[in-house]
Amino acid sequence: MTAYVIADIKINDPQWVPAYAASVHDLVHKHGGRYLSRSGNVKTLEGKPLDTTLIALMAFPSEAAARAFTTDPAYAPFVSARQGGSDSRFQMIDNTDLAGTIPYLPKG
């Protein structure tokens, strides 16, 4: 089942960004993932805006693959750099429909 990782990041110190941006996509690909978006063009359509600088959306073939990416030892120095220079939250969702009314998604 597809797993999506949503990274919601507020950059406080941009020094970590160039190395992270140049290298982490290779680690995502190593675990079967791919970026669907990695954008700073964040626009709130409804509700109170979050203090977000960047949102990245990644798709992985499974929850295990997404977890393997986030726990990969090669990713650890990038995690430390990102956490030191930002307020960030990574969330994971699957491709199910909680209500079970969308026919092309599995019921969640």
GROMACS .gro file of N, CA and C in nm:
model
  324
    1MET      N    1   0.084  -0.117   0.000
    1MET     CA    2   0.000   0.000   0.000
    1MET      C    3   0.089   0.124   0.000
    2THR      N    4   0.059   0.219  -0.084
    2THR     CA    5   0.137   0.341  -0.094
    2THR      C    6   0.133   0.419   0.036
    3ALA      N    7   0.249   0.474   0.074
    3ALA     CA    8   0.259   0.560   0.192
    3ALA      C    9   0.313   0.695   0.146
    4TYR      N   10   0.251   0.801   0.196
    4TYR     CA   11   0.294   0.936   0.163
    4TYR      C   12   0.355   1.000   0.287
    5VAL      N   13   0.469   1.064   0.268
    5VAL     CA   14   0.532   1.139   0.376
    5VAL      C   15   0.515   1.287   0.344
    6ILE      N   16   0.462   1.360   0.440
    6ILE     CA   17   0.441   1.504   0.426
    6ILE      C   18   0.537   1.572   0.523
    7ALA      N   19   0.630   1.647   0.468
    7ALA     CA   20   0.726   1.721   0.549
    7ALA      C   21   0.683   1.867   0.551
    8ASP      N   22   0.653   1.918   0.668
    8ASP     CA   23   0.610   2.056   0.688
    8ASP      C   24   0.722   2.126   0.763
    9ILE      N   25   0.787   2.222   0.699
    9ILE     CA   26   0.911   2.277   0.753
    9ILE      C   27   0.905   2.430   0.758
   10LYS      N   28   0.948   2.485   0.870
   10LYS     CA   29   0.971   2.629   0.884
   10LYS      C   30   1.122   2.646   0.898
   11ILE      N   31   1.186   2.702   0.798
   11ILE     CA   32   1.331   2.720   0.799
   11ILE      C   33   1.365   2.839   0.888
   12ASN      N   34   1.451   2.815   0.987
   12ASN     CA   35   1.498   2.920   1.076
   12ASN      C   36   1.641   2.964   1.040
   13ASP      N   37   1.722   2.869   0.995
   13ASP     CA   38   1.860   2.896   0.953
   13ASP      C   39   1.881   2.819   0.823
   14PRO      N   40   1.892   2.887   0.710
   14PRO     CA   41   1.896   2.820   0.579
   14PRO      C   42   2.028   2.753   0.542
   15GLN      N   43   2.127   2.753   0.631
   15GLN     CA   44   2.256   2.696   0.595
   15GLN      C   45   2.251   2.547   0.562
   16TRP      N   46   2.159   2.474   0.618
   16TRP     CA   47   2.148   2.330   0.594
   16TRP      C   48   2.082   2.297   0.461
   17VAL      N   49   2.010   2.391   0.403
   17VAL     CA   50   1.925   2.363   0.288
   17VAL      C   51   2.001   2.317   0.163
   18PRO      N   52   2.110   2.382   0.118
   18PRO     CA   53   2.174   2.339  -0.006
   18PRO      C   54   2.221   2.192  -0.005
   19ALA      N   55   2.288   2.150   0.101
   19ALA     CA   56   2.335   2.011   0.106
   19ALA      C   57   2.217   1.914   0.115
   20TYR      N   58   2.117   1.949   0.193
   20TYR     CA   59   1.998   1.866   0.206
   20TYR      C   60   1.927   1.850   0.072
   21ALA      N   61   1.904   1.964   0.006
   21ALA     CA   62   1.833   1.962  -0.122
   21ALA      C   63   1.909   1.886  -0.229
   22ALA      N   64   2.041   1.892  -0.225
   22ALA     CA   65   2.122   1.826  -0.327
   22ALA      C   66   2.136   1.676  -0.304
   23SER      N   67   2.115   1.630  -0.182
   23SER     CA   68   2.150   1.491  -0.149
   23SER      C   69   2.034   1.403  -0.108
   24VAL      N   70   1.935   1.457  -0.041
   24VAL     CA   71   1.832   1.372   0.020
   24VAL      C   72   1.744   1.303  -0.083
   25HIS      N   73   1.724   1.364  -0.199
   25HIS     CA   74   1.639   1.297  -0.299
   25HIS      C   75   1.699   1.163  -0.340
   26ASP      N   76   1.831   1.150  -0.339
   26ASP     CA   77   1.893   1.020  -0.369
   26ASP      C   78   1.857   0.916  -0.264
   27LEU      N   79   1.848   0.957  -0.138
   27LEU     CA   80   1.809   0.864  -0.031
   27LEU      C   81   1.661   0.827  -0.042
   28VAL      N   82   1.579   0.922  -0.081
   28VAL     CA   83   1.437   0.893  -0.104
   28VAL      C   84   1.426   0.786  -0.213
   29HIS      N   85   1.497   0.807  -0.324
   29HIS     CA   86   1.493   0.711  -0.436
   29HIS      C   87   1.548   0.575  -0.395
   30LYS      N   88   1.652   0.574  -0.313
   30LYS     CA   89   1.712   0.448  -0.265
   30LYS      C   90   1.607   0.358  -0.200
   31HIS      N   91   1.507   0.419  -0.137
   31HIS     CA   92   1.404   0.342  -0.066
   31HIS      C   93   1.275   0.331  -0.146
   32GLY      N   94   1.285   0.354  -0.277
   32GLY     CA   95   1.170   0.337  -0.365
   32GLY      C   96   1.076   0.455  -0.367
   33GLY      N   97   1.115   0.563  -0.304
   33GLY     CA   98   1.028   0.680  -0.298
   33GLY      C   99   1.056   0.778  -0.410
   34ARG      N  100   0.966   0.874  -0.419
   34ARG     CA  101   0.986   0.983  -0.514
   34ARG      C  102   0.914   1.106  -0.461
   35TYR      N  103   0.971   1.220  -0.494
   35TYR     CA  104   0.907   1.345  -0.456
   35TYR      C  105   0.791   1.372  -0.550
   36LEU      N  106   0.677   1.407  -0.494
   36LEU     CA  107   0.564   1.455  -0.572
   36LEU      C  108   0.569   1.608  -0.577
   37SER      N  109   0.626   1.668  -0.473
   37SER     CA  110   0.646   1.813  -0.468
   37SER      C  111   0.745   1.844  -0.357
   38ARG      N  112   0.822   1.951  -0.378
   38ARG     CA  113   0.910   2.006  -0.273
   38ARG      C  114   0.911   2.156  -0.299
   39SER      N  115   0.815   2.225  -0.238
   39SER     CA  116   0.786   2.361  -0.279
   39SER      C  117   0.777   2.458  -0.162
   40GLY      N  118   0.820   2.579  -0.187
   40GLY     CA  119   0.802   2.688  -0.094
   40GLY      C  120   0.683   2.775  -0.129
   41ASN      N  121   0.611   2.739  -0.234
   41ASN     CA  122   0.493   2.814  -0.276
   41ASN      C  123   0.371   2.763  -0.200
   42VAL      N  124   0.368   2.792  -0.070
   42VAL     CA  125   0.263   2.742   0.019
   42VAL      C  126   0.156   2.850   0.031
   43LYS      N  127   0.034   2.816  -0.008
   43LYS     CA  128  -0.079   2.909   0.000
   43LYS      C  129  -0.191   2.842   0.078
   44THR      N  130  -0.240   2.911   0.178
   44THR     CA  131  -0.349   2.859   0.260
   44THR      C  132  -0.481   2.888   0.191
   45LEU      N  133  -0.560   2.787   0.167
   45LEU     CA  134  -0.690   2.803   0.104
   45LEU      C  135  -0.803   2.811   0.207
   46GLU      N  136  -0.780   2.756   0.325
   46GLU     CA  137  -0.882   2.758   0.430
   46GLU      C  138  -0.814   2.746   0.564
   47GLY      N  139  -0.866   2.814   0.664
   47GLY     CA  140  -0.813   2.805   0.799
   47GLY      C  141  -0.698   2.900   0.823
   48LYS      N  142  -0.647   2.895   0.946
   48LYS     CA  143  -0.536   2.981   0.986
   48LYS      C  144  -0.407   2.930   0.922
   49PRO      N  145  -0.333   3.018   0.855
   49PRO     CA  146  -0.208   2.974   0.792
   49PRO      C  147  -0.109   2.923   0.895
   50LEU      N  148  -0.037   2.817   0.859
   50LEU     CA  149   0.072   2.768   0.942
   50LEU      C  150   0.196   2.848   0.910
   51ASP      N  151   0.289   2.850   1.000
   51ASP     CA  152   0.415   2.923   0.980
   51ASP      C  153   0.512   2.831   0.906
   52THR      N  154   0.481   2.804   0.779
   52THR     CA  155   0.554   2.706   0.699
   52THR      C  156   0.631   2.775   0.588
   53THR      N  157   0.756   2.733   0.569
   53THR     CA  158   0.840   2.783   0.463
   53THR      C  159   0.840   2.689   0.343
   54LEU      N  160   0.827   2.559   0.371
   54LEU     CA  161   0.844   2.456   0.270
   54LEU      C  162   0.758   2.335   0.305
   55ILE      N  163   0.695   2.277   0.205
   55ILE     CA  164   0.627   2.149   0.222
   55ILE      C  165   0.679   2.055   0.115
   56ALA      N  166   0.716   1.936   0.157
   56ALA     CA  167   0.757   1.832   0.063
   56ALA      C  168   0.659   1.716   0.076
   57LEU      N  169   0.621   1.661  -0.037
   57LEU     CA  170   0.532   1.546  -0.041
   57LEU      C  171   0.605   1.435  -0.115
   58MET      N  172   0.624   1.322  -0.047
   58MET     CA  173   0.694   1.208  -0.105
   58MET      C  174   0.604   1.086  -0.104
   59ALA      N  175   0.614   1.004  -0.207
   59ALA     CA  176   0.539   0.879  -0.215
   59ALA      C  177   0.636   0.762  -0.207
   60PHE      N  178   0.602   0.664  -0.126
   60PHE     CA  179   0.681   0.542  -0.110
   60PHE      C  180   0.592   0.422  -0.138
   61PRO      N  181   0.651   0.311  -0.182
   61PRO     CA  182   0.569   0.194  -0.214
   61PRO      C  183   0.502   0.130  -0.092
   62SER      N  184   0.551   0.161   0.028
   62SER     CA  185   0.494   0.102   0.149
   62SER      C  186   0.535   0.183   0.271
   63GLU      N  187   0.467   0.158   0.381
   63GLU     CA  188   0.506   0.221   0.508
   63GLU      C  189   0.646   0.178   0.547
   64ALA      N  190   0.678   0.051   0.525
   64ALA     CA  191   0.812   0.002   0.559
   64ALA      C  192   0.920   0.077   0.481
   65ALA      N  193   0.896   0.106   0.354
   65ALA     CA  194   0.993   0.179   0.274
   65ALA      C  195   1.008   0.323   0.324
   66ALA      N  196   0.898   0.386   0.362
   66ALA     CA  197   0.904   0.523   0.415
   66ALA      C  198   0.982   0.525   0.546
   67ARG      N  199   0.956   0.428   0.631
   67ARG     CA  200   1.029   0.420   0.759
   67ARG      C  201   1.177   0.389   0.736
   68ALA      N  202   1.206   0.306   0.637
   68ALA     CA  203   1.346   0.275   0.606
   68ALA      C  204   1.420   0.400   0.562
   69PHE      N  205   1.354   0.487   0.486
   69PHE     CA  206   1.415   0.614   0.448
   69PHE      C  207   1.443   0.699   0.571
   70THR      N  208   1.343   0.717   0.657
   70THR     CA  209   1.360   0.808   0.771
   70THR      C  210   1.458   0.756   0.874
   71THR      N  211   1.484   0.625   0.875
   71THR     CA  212   1.578   0.568   0.972
   71THR      C  213   1.710   0.526   0.910
   72ASP      N  214   1.729   0.555   0.782
   72ASP     CA  215   1.854   0.520   0.714
   72ASP      C  216   1.970   0.594   0.780
   73PRO      N  217   2.076   0.525   0.823
   73PRO     CA  218   2.190   0.592   0.885
   73PRO      C  219   2.253   0.700   0.796
   74ALA      N  220   2.245   0.682   0.665
   74ALA     CA  221   2.300   0.784   0.574
   74ALA      C  222   2.217   0.913   0.579
   75TYR      N  223   2.093   0.904   0.623
   75TYR     CA  224   2.006   1.020   0.633
   75TYR      C  225   2.028   1.096   0.765
   76ALA      N  226   2.081   1.030   0.866
   76ALA     CA  227   2.094   1.088   1.000
   76ALA      C  228   2.162   1.225   1.003
   77PRO      N  229   2.275   1.247   0.933
   77PRO     CA  230   2.335   1.381   0.940
   77PRO      C  231   2.247   1.490   0.878
   78PHE      N  232   2.168   1.453   0.778
   78PHE     CA  233   2.077   1.550   0.716
   78PHE      C  234   1.961   1.581   0.810
   79VAL      N  235   1.915   1.479   0.883
   79VAL     CA  236   1.809   1.500   0.982
   79VAL      C  237   1.858   1.597   1.088
   80SER      N  238   1.978   1.574   1.139
   80SER     CA  239   2.033   1.662   1.243
   80SER      C  240   2.045   1.806   1.193
   81ALA      N  241   2.093   1.822   1.071
   81ALA     CA  242   2.108   1.956   1.014
   81ALA      C  243   1.972   2.023   0.998
   82ARG      N  244   1.873   1.947   0.945
   82ARG     CA  245   1.739   2.003   0.927
   82ARG      C  246   1.677   2.040   1.060
   83GLN      N  247   1.687   1.951   1.157
   83GLN     CA  248   1.627   1.979   1.287
   83GLN      C  249   1.695   2.096   1.357
   84GLY      N  250   1.826   2.112   1.335
   84GLY     CA  251   1.897   2.224   1.395
   84GLY      C  252   1.864   2.358   1.331
   85GLY      N  253   1.823   2.356   1.205
   85GLY     CA  254   1.797   2.481   1.133
   85GLY      C  255   1.652   2.504   1.098
   86SER      N  256   1.562   2.425   1.158
   86SER     CA  257   1.420   2.443   1.124
   86SER      C  258   1.331   2.387   1.234
   87ASP      N  259   1.206   2.424   1.227
   87ASP     CA  260   1.100   2.355   1.301
   87ASP      C  261   1.033   2.269   1.195
   88SER      N  262   1.038   2.139   1.214
   88SER     CA  263   0.983   2.053   1.108
   88SER      C  264   0.901   1.940   1.168
   89ARG      N  265   0.807   1.897   1.086
   89ARG     CA  266   0.718   1.786   1.123
   89ARG      C  267   0.705   1.697   1.002
   90PHE      N  268   0.728   1.568   1.020
   90PHE     CA  269   0.709   1.469   0.915
   90PHE      C  270   0.588   1.385   0.955
   91GLN      N  271   0.492   1.374   0.866
   91GLN     CA  272   0.374   1.292   0.891
   91GLN      C  273   0.361   1.190   0.779
   92MET      N  274   0.298   1.078   0.809
   92MET     CA  275   0.280   0.974   0.710
   92MET      C  276   0.132   0.938   0.703
   93ILE      N  277   0.083   0.925   0.580
   93ILE     CA  278  -0.053   0.875   0.558
   93ILE      C  279  -0.046   0.767   0.451
   94ASP      N  280  -0.148   0.684   0.446
   94ASP     CA  281  -0.154   0.584   0.340
   94ASP      C  282  -0.252   0.630   0.233
   95ASN      N  283  -0.280   0.544   0.138
   95ASN     CA  284  -0.367   0.584   0.027
   95ASN      C  285  -0.508   0.526   0.042
   96THR      N  286  -0.557   0.524   0.166
   96THR     CA  287  -0.691   0.471   0.190
   96THR      C  288  -0.792   0.585   0.202
   97ASP      N  289  -0.919   0.547   0.193
   97ASP     CA  290  -1.031   0.640   0.213
   97ASP      C  291  -1.101   0.598   0.341
   98LEU      N  292  -1.093   0.681   0.443
   98LEU     CA  293  -1.152   0.650   0.573
   98LEU      C  294  -1.301   0.619   0.562
   99ALA      N  295  -1.373   0.694   0.480
   99ALA     CA  296  -1.517   0.673   0.466
   99ALA      C  297  -1.550   0.553   0.379
  100GLY      N  298  -1.457   0.513   0.294
  100GLY     CA  299  -1.482   0.398   0.206
  100GLY      C  300  -1.577   0.428   0.092
  101THR      N  301  -1.591   0.554   0.053
  101THR     CA  302  -1.686   0.589  -0.052
  101THR      C  303  -1.620   0.625  -0.184
  102ILE      N  304  -1.487   0.629  -0.187
  102ILE     CA  305  -1.416   0.657  -0.312
  102ILE      C  306  -1.375   0.522  -0.371
  103PRO      N  307  -1.432   0.485  -0.484
  103PRO     CA  308  -1.415   0.347  -0.533
  103PRO      C  309  -1.271   0.312  -0.573
  104TYR      N  310  -1.188   0.407  -0.607
  104TYR     CA  311  -1.053   0.374  -0.652
  104TYR      C  312  -0.951   0.374  -0.537
  105LEU      N  313  -0.997   0.397  -0.413
  105LEU     CA  314  -0.909   0.389  -0.297
  105LEU      C  315  -0.955   0.276  -0.206
  106PRO      N  316  -0.861   0.205  -0.145
  106PRO     CA  317  -0.901   0.103  -0.046
  106PRO      C  318  -0.966   0.168   0.074
  107LYS      N  319  -1.062   0.098   0.135
  107LYS     CA  320  -1.126   0.151   0.256
  107LYS      C  321  -1.024   0.150   0.367
  108GLY      N  322  -1.018   0.261   0.441
  108GLY     CA  323  -0.920   0.276   0.549
  108GLY      C  324  -0.975   0.247   0.685
   0.00000   0.00000   0.00000
